[in-house]
Tab-separated table of C-alpha atoms in Angstrom:
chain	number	residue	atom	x	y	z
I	1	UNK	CA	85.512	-2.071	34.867
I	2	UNK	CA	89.313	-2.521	33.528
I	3	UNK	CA	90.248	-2.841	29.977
I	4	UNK	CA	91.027	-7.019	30.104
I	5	UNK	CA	86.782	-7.561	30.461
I	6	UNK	CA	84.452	-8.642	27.962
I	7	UNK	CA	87.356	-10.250	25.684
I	8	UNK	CA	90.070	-7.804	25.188
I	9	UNK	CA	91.708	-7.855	22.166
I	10	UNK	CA	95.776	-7.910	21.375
I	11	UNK	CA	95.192	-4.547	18.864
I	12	UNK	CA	94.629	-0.972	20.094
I	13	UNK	CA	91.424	-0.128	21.223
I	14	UNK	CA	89.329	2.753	19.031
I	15	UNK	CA	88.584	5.790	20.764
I	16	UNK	CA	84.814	6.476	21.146
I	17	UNK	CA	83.213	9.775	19.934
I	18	UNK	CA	83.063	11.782	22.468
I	19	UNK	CA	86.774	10.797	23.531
I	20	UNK	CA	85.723	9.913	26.898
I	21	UNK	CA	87.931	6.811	26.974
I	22	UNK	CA	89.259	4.180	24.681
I	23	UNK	CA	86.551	1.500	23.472
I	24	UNK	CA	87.768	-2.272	23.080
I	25	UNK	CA	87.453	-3.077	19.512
I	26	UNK	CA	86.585	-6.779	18.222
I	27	UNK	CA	89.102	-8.557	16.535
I	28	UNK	CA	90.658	-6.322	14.201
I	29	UNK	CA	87.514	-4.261	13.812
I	30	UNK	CA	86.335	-1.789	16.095
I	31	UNK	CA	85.417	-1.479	19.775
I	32	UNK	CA	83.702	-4.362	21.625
I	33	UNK	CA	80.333	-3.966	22.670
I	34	UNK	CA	80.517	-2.312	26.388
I	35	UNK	CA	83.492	-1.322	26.625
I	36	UNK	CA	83.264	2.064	25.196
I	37	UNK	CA	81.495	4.948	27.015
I	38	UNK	CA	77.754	4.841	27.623
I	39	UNK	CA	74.844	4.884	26.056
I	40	UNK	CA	75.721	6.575	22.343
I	41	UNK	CA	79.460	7.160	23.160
I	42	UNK	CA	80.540	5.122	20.492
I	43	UNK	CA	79.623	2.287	18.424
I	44	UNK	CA	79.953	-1.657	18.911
I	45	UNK	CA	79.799	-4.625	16.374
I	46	UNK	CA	82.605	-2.929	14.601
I	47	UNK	CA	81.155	-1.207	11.924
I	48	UNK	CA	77.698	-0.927	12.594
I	49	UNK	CA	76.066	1.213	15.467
I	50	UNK	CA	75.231	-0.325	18.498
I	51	UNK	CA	72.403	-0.120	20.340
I	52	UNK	CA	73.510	2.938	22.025
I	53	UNK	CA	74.721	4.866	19.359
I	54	UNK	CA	71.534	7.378	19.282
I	55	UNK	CA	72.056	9.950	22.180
I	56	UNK	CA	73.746	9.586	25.089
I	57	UNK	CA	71.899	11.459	28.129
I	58	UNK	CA	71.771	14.988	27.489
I	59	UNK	CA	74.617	14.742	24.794
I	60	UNK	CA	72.236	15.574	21.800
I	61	UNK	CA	74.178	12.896	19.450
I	62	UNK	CA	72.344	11.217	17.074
I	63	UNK	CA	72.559	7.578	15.540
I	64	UNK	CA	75.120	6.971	13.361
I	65	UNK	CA	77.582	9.649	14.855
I	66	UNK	CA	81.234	9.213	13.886
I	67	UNK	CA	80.747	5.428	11.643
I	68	UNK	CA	81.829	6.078	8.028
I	69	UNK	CA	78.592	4.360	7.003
I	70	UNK	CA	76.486	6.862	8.159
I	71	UNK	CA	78.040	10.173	6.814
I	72	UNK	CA	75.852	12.335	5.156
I	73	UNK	CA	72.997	10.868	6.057
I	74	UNK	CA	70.030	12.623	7.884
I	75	UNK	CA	69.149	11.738	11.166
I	76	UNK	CA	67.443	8.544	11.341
I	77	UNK	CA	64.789	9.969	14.295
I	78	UNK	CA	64.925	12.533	17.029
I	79	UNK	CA	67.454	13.000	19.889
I	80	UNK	CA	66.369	11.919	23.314
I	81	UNK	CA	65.695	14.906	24.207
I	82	UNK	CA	62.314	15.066	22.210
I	83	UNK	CA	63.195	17.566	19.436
I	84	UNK	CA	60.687	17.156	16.942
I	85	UNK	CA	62.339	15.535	13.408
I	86	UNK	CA	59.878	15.302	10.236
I	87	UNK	CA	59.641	11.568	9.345
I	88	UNK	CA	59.900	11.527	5.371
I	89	UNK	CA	59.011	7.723	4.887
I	90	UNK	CA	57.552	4.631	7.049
I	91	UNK	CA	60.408	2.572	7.858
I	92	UNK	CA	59.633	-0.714	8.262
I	93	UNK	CA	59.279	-2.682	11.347
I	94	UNK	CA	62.332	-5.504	11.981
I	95	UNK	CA	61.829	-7.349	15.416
I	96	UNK	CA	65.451	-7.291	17.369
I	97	UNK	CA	68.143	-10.041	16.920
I	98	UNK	CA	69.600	-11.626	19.185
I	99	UNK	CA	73.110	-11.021	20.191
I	100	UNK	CA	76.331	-12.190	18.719
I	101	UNK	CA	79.697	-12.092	20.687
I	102	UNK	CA	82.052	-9.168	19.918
I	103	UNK	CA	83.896	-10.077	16.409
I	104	UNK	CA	81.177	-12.524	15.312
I	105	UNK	CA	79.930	-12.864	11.898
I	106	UNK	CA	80.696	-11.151	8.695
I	107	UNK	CA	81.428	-7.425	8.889
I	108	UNK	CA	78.620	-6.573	6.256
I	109	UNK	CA	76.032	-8.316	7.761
I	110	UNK	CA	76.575	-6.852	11.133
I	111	UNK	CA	76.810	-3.388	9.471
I	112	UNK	CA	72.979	-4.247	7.641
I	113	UNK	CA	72.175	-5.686	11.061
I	114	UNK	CA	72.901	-2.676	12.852
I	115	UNK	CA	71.177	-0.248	9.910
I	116	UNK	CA	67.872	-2.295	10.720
I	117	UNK	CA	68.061	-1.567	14.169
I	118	UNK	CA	68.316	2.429	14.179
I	119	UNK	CA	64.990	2.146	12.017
I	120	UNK	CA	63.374	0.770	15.079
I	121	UNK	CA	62.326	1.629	18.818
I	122	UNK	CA	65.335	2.799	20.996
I	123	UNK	CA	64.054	0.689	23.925
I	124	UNK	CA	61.878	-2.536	24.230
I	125	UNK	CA	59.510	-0.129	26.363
I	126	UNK	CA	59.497	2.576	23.588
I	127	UNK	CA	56.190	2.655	21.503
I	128	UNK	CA	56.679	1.424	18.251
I	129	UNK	CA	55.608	3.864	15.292
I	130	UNK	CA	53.290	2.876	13.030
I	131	UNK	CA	53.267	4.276	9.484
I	132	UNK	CA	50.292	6.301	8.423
I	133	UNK	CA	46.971	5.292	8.095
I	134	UNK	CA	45.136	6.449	4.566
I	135	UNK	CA	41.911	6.499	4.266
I	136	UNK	CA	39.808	3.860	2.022
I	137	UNK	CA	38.593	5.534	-0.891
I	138	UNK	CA	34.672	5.964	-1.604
I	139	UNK	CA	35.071	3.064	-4.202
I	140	UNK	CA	37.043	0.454	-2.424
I	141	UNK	CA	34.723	-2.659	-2.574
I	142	UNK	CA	36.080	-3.809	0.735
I	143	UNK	CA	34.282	-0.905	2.853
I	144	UNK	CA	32.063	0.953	0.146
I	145	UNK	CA	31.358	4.623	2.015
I	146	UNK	CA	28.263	6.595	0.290
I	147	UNK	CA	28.377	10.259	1.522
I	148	UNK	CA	25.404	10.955	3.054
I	149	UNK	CA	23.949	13.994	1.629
I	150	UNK	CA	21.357	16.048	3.758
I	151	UNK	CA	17.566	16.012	3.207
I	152	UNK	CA	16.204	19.484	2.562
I	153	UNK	CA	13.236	20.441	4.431
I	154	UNK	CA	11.010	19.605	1.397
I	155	UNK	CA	11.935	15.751	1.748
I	156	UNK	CA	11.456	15.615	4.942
I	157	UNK	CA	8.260	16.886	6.191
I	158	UNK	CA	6.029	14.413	4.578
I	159	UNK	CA	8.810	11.405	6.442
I	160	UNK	CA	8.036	13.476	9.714
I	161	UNK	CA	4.289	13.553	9.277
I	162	UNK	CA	4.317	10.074	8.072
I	163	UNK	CA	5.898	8.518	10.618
I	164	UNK	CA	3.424	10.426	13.311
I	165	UNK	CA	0.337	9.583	11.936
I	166	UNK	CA	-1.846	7.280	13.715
I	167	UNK	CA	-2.802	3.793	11.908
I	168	UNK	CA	-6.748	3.982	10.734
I	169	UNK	CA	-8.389	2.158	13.354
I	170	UNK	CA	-10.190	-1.112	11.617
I	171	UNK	CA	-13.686	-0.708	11.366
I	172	UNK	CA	-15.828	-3.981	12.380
I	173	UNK	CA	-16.763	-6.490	9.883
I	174	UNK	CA	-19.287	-9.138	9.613
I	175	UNK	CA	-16.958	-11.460	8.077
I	176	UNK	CA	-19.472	-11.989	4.819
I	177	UNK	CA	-20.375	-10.654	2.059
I	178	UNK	CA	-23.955	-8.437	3.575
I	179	UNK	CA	-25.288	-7.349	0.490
I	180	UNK	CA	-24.890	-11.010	-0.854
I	181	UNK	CA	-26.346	-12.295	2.353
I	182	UNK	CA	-29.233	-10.060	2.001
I	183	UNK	CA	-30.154	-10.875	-1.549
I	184	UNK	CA	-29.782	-14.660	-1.267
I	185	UNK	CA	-32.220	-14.417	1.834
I	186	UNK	CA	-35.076	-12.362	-0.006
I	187	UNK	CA	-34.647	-14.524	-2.978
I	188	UNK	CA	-35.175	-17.512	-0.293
I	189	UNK	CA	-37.734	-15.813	1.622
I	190	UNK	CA	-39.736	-14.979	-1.901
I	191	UNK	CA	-39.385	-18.496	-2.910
I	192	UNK	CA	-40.795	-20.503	0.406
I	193	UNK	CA	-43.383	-17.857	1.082
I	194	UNK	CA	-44.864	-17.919	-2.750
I	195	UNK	CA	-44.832	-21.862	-1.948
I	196	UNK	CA	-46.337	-21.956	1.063
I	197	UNK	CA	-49.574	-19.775	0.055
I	198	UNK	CA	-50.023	-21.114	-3.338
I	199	UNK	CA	-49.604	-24.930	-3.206
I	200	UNK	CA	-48.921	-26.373	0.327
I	201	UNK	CA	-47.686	-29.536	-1.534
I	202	UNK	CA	-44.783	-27.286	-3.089
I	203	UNK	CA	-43.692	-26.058	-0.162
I	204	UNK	CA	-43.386	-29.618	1.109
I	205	UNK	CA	-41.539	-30.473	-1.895
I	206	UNK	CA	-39.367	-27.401	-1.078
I	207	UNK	CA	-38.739	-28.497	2.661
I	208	UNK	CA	-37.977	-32.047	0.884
I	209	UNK	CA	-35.227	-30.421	-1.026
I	210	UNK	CA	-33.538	-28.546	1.652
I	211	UNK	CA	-33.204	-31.982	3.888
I	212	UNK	CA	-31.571	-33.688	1.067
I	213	UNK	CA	-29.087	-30.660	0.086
I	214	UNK	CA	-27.704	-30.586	3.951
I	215	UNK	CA	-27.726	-34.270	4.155
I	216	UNK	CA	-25.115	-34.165	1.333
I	217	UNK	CA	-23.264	-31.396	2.974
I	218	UNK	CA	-23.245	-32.858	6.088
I	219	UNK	CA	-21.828	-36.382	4.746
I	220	UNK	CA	-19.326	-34.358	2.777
I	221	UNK	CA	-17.960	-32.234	5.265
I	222	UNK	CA	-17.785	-35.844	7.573
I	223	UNK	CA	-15.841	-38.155	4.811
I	224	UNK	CA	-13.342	-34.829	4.071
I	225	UNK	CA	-12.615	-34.538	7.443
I	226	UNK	CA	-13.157	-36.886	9.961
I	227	UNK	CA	-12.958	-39.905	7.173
I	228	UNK	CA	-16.472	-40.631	8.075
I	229	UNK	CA	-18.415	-42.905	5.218
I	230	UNK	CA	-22.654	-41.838	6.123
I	231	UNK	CA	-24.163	-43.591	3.233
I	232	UNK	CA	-25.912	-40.587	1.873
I	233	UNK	CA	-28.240	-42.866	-0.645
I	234	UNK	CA	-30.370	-44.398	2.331
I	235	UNK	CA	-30.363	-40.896	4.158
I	236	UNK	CA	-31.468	-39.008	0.744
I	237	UNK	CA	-34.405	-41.447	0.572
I	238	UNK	CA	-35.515	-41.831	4.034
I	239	UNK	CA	-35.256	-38.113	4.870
I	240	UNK	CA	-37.793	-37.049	1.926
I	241	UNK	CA	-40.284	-39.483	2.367
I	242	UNK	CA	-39.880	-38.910	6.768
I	243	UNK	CA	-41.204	-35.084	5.311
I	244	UNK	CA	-43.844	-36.465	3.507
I	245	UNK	CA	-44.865	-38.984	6.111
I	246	UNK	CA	-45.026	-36.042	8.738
I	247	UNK	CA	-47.268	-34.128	6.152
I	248	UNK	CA	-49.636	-37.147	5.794
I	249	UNK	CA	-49.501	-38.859	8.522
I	250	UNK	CA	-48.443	-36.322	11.276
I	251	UNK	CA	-45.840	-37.382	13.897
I	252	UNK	CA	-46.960	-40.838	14.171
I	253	UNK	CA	-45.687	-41.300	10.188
I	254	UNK	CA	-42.429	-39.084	10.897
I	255	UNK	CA	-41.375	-41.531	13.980
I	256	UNK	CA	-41.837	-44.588	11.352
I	257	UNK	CA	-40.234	-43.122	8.816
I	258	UNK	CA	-37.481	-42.420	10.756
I	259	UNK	CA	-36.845	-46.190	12.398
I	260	UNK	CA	-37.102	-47.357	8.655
I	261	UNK	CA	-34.468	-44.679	7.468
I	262	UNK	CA	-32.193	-46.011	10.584
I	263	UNK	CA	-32.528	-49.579	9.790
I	264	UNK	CA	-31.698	-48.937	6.058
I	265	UNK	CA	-28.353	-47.260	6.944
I	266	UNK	CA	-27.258	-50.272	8.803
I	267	UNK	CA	-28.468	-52.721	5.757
I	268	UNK	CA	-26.822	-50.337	3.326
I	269	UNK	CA	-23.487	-50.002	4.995
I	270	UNK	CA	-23.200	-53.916	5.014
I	271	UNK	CA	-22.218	-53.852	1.445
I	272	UNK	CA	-18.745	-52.315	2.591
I	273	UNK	CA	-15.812	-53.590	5.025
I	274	UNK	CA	-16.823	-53.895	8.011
I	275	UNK	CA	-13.489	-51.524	8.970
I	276	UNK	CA	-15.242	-48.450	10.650
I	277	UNK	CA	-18.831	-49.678	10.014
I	278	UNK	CA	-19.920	-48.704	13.569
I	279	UNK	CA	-18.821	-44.763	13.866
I	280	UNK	CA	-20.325	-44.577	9.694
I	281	UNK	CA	-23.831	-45.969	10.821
I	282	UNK	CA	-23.211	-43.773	14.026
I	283	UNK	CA	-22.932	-40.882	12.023
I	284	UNK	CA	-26.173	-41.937	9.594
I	285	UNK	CA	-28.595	-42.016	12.076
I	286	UNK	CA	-27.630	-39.086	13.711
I	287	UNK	CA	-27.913	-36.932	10.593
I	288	UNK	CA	-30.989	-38.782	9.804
I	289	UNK	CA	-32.617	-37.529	13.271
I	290	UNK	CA	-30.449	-33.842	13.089
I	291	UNK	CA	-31.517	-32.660	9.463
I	292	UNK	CA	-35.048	-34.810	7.779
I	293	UNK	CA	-36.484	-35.625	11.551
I	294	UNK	CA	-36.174	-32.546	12.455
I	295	UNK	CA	-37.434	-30.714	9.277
I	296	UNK	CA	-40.470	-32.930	9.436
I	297	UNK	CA	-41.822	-30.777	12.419
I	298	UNK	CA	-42.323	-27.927	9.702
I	299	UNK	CA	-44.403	-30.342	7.840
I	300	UNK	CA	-46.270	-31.436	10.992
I	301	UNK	CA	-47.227	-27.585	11.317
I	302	UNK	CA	-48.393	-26.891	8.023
I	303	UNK	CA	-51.328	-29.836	8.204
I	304	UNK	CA	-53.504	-27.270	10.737
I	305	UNK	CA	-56.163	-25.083	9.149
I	306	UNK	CA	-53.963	-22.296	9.479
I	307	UNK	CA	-51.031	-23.909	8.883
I	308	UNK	CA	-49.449	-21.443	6.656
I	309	UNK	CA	-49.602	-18.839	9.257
I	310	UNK	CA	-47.929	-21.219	11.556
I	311	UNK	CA	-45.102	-21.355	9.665
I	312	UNK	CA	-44.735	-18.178	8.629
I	313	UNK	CA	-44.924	-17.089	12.562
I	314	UNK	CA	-41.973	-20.079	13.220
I	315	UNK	CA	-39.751	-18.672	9.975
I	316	UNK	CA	-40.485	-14.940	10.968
I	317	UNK	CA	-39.505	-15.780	15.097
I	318	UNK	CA	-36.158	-17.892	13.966
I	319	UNK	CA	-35.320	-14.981	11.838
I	320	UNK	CA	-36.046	-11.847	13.898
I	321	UNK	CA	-34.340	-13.833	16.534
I	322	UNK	CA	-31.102	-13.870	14.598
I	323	UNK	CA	-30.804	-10.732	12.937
I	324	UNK	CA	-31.710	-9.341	17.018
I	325	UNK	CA	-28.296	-10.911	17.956
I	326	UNK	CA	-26.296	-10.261	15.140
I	327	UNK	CA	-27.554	-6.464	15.438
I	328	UNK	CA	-26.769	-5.880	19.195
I	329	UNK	CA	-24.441	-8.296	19.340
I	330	UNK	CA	-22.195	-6.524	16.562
I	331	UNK	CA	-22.947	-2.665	18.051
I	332	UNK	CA	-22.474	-3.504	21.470
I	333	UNK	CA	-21.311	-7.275	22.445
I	334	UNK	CA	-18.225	-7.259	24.524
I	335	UNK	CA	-19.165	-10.232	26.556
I	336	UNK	CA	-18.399	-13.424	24.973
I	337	UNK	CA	-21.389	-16.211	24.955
I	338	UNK	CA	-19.521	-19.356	24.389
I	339	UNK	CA	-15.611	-18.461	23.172
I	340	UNK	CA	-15.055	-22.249	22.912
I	341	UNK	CA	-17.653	-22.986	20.600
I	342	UNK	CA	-18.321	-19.519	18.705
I	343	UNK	CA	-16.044	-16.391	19.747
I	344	UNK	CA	-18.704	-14.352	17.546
I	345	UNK	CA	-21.562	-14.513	19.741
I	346	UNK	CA	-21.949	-12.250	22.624
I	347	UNK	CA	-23.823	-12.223	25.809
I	348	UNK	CA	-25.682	-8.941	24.653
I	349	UNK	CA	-25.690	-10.673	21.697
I	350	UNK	CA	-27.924	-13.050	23.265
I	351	UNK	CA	-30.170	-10.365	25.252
I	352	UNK	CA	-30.828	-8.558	21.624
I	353	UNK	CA	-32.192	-12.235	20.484
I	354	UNK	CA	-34.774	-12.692	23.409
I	355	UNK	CA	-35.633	-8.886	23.269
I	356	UNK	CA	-36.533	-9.022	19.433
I	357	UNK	CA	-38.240	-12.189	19.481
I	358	UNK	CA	-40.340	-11.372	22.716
I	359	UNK	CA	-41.261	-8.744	20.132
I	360	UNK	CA	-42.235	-10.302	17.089
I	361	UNK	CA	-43.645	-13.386	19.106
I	362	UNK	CA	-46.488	-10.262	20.498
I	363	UNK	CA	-46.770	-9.024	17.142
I	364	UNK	CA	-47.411	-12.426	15.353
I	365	UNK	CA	-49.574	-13.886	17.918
I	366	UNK	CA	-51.860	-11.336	18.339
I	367	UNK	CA	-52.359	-10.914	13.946
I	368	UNK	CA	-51.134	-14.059	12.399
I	369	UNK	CA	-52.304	-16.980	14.678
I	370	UNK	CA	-56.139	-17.925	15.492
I	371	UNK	CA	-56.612	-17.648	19.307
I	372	UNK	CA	-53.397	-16.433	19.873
I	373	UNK	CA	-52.832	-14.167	22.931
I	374	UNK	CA	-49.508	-11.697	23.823
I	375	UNK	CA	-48.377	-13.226	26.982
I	376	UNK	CA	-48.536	-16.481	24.208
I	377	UNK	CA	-45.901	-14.632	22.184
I	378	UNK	CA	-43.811	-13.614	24.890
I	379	UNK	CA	-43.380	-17.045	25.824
I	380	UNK	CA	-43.097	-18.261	22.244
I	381	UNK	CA	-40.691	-15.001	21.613
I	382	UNK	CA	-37.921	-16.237	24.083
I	383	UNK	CA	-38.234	-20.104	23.673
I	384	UNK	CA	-37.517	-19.615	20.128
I	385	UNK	CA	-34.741	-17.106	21.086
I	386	UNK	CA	-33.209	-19.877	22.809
I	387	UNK	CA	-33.872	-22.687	21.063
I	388	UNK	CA	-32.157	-21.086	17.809
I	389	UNK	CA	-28.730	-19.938	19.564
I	390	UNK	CA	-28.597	-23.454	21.587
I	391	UNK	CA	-29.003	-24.532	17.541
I	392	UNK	CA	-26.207	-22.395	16.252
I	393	UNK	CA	-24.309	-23.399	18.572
I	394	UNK	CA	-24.479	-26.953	17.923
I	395	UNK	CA	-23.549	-26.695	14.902
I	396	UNK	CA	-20.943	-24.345	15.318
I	397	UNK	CA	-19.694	-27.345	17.481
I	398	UNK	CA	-20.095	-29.538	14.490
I	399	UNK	CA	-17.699	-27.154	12.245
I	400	UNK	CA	-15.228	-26.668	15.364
I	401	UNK	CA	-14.899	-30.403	15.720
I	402	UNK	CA	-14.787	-30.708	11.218
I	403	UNK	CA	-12.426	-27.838	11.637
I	404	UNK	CA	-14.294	-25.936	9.100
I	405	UNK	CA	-16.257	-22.416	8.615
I	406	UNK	CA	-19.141	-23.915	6.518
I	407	UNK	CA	-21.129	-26.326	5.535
I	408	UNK	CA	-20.755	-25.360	2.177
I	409	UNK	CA	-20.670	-23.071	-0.754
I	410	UNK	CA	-24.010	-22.678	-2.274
I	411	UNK	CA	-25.864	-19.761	-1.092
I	412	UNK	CA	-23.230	-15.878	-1.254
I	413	UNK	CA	-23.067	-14.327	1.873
I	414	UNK	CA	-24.585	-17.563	3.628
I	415	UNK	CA	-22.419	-20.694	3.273
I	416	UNK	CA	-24.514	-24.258	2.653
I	417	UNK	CA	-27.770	-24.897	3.510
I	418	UNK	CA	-26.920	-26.222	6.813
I	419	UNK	CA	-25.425	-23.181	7.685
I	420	UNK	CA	-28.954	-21.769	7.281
I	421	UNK	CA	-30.778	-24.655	8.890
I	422	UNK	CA	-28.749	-24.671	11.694
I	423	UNK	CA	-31.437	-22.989	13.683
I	424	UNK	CA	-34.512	-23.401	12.010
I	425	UNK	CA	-34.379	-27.434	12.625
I	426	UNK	CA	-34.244	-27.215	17.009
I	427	UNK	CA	-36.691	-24.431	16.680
I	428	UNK	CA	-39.035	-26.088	14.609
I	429	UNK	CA	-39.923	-28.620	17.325
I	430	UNK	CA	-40.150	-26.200	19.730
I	431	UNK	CA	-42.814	-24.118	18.168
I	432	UNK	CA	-44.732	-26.864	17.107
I	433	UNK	CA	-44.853	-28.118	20.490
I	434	UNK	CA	-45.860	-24.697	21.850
I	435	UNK	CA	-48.217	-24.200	19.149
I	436	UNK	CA	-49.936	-26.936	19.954
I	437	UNK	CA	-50.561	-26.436	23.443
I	438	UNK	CA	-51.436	-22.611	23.219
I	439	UNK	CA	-54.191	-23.059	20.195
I	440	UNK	CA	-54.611	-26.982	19.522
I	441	UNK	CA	-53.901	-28.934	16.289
């Protein structure tokens, strides 16, 4: 390259640092840009250090070399070479600017210009250095830091043991209150049992009560739920005097009594829109036939000379027969009966029932009943086993369709009254029925 390139100016050149070879100075300044030596042979934009003012190759020269600006001044970062130079401050980081033709621009800009530059990298390629990171302190709010202190042995043995203890395994429940169950049911038992051998015309009147309590369950639990209007005066009336008729006048006066409590529920529900009238008479005469009709069997039985007995054997069967499947079925059922209708009941559940009435149905035949033989109670024992879960059932359907638990409220332990009629009233039937054919009216 000759001395005319690059814009040669009419002055003398200025000779580089390392004297190589004159440099072509702007105009009036200093040396053009090029047309000194190399890479750090001497500087350009006049009085500011070109880009190639650090070290040439191998040279050792460092930025600033031979420029009146930078005498005295420490080396603004190591030679090429690598030799390792402390760094007493961050410089900050000024992205490069673009180039201005030799001679351009004010000379103390260019010489601020060029100062900027030695602060940064000496190639595009060259990492850029970042100034030291210090760590947060332990208060900052931005990234709070708690030192984590460690757990002496003493702290951490009962964690350890804690965490590799088994959960208690949940012991079965019978989802009631027993020992409220258990003293509602003597009470009840004491009650219909003192009635039935002192006045037999009490325990009527008792039987008489219990229809009317579940009637107003019943028609309750179907108005709350299902928005089902029974009118509950009719049913009161004609399921009391359908017990007494079935007392007096046997099953002859019951059937009566029951076609006059149906026709009175369709008078009776006249006196209201006739909106829903059909599904509310519906639902009167069927809990005119489930809960007084029904009942009125227990009546029917009490009218024979040993009447008493009769109904003692019915209550004692129905009874036996549940606590025999709630016993089994609670120690060993694992086979569901009917998971639809009532997840609680179990097939062994059901073979615990049979087995315990077969039992007492011996038992009471053979003592309690005039003419009564065994092979009479084993039939008795698992009609009544079946009659009474067929009866739980149903109204277990009743409460899954009501989408309710009980009847009611009134007895602890127990629910409503329905909840305890719900299978004495199909078994009552059942052992009348059998009764009758067995021994005779």
């Amino acid at each position: 390259m000759n001395d005319s390139s690059w814009g040669a100016p009419s002055g003398p050149g200025y000779a580089g640092p390392s004297g190589q070879g004159p440099a072509h100075g702007p105009t009036g300044q200093g040396p053009a840009r090029g047309q000194g030596p190399g890479h750090g042979q001497g500087p350009s934009y006049g009085q500011a250090p070109s880009y190639g003012q650090g070290p040439s190759y191998g040279q050792g020269a460092v930025y600033g070399q031979g420029h009146p600006y930078d005498q005295g001044r420490p080396p603004a970062g190591p030679a090429y070479e690598g030799q390792a130079v402390e760094e007493t401050r961050p410089m900050p980081i000024v992205p490069d600017m673009p180039d201005v033709p030799a001679g351009g621009g004010d000379g103390e800009q260019d010489a601020d210009r060029g100062a900027a530059r030695v602060s940064g990298p000496l190639y595009r390629d060259d990492p850029v250095p970042q100034p030291p990171q210090e760590p947060l302190p332990a208060s900052s709010p931005q990234q709070p830091q708690r030192p984590q202190q460690p757990q002496s042995s003493h702290t951490q043995a009962p964690q350890s043991s804690s965490r590799r203890a088994e959960p208690p395994k949940a012991k079965k429940s019978a989802g009631r209150d027993l020992g409220a169950a258990i003293g509602v049911g003597v009470g009840l038992g004491v009650v219909i049992i003192a009635s039935l051998f002192v006045v037999k015309a009490v325990f009527v009147g008792v039987i008489a009560v219990a229809v009317v309590v579940g009637l107003w369950e019943l028609t309750s639990r179907l108005q709350e739920r299902k928005s089902i209007k029974a009118p509950l005066v009719p049913l009161a009336i004609g399921g009391a005097a359908m017990v007494v008729a079935g007392y007096v006048r046997g099953a002859e006066g019951a059937w009566v009594a029951m076609a006059l409590t149906a026709l009175a529920v369709l008078v009776w529900r006249m006196t209201e829109p006739p909106e829903g009238y059909l599904k509310d008479v519906t639902a009167g005469v069927f809990a005119a036939f489930y809960v007084p009709f029904l009942a009125t069997f227990v009546a029917m039985m009490l009218t024979a000379d040993d009447g008493a007995w009769r109904v003692l054997t019915f209550l004692i069967l129905t009874v036996v027969s549940d606590t025999g499947a709630y016993a089994v079925g609670w120690r060993f059922g694992k086979n569901k009966l009917a998971p639809r209708i009532s997840p609680g009941k179990t097939r062994e559940g059901l073979v615990g029932a049979v087995a315990f009435a077969m039992v007492a149905g011996v038992l009471c035949m053979e003592f309690l009943v005039d003419d009564g033989a065994w092979w009479q109670g084993l039939v008795l024992g698992v009609c009544v086993a079946a009659s009474a879960t067929l009866g739980d059932l149903g109204e277990s359907m009743i409460k899954r369709d009501l989408g309710i638990k009980d009847m009611g409220t009134l007895l602890p332990g127990h629910g409503g009254i329905m909840d305890r009629l719900d299978s004495l009233l199909p078994t009552a039937p059942v052992v009348w029925l059998l009764l009758v054919l067995f021994v005779g009216s």
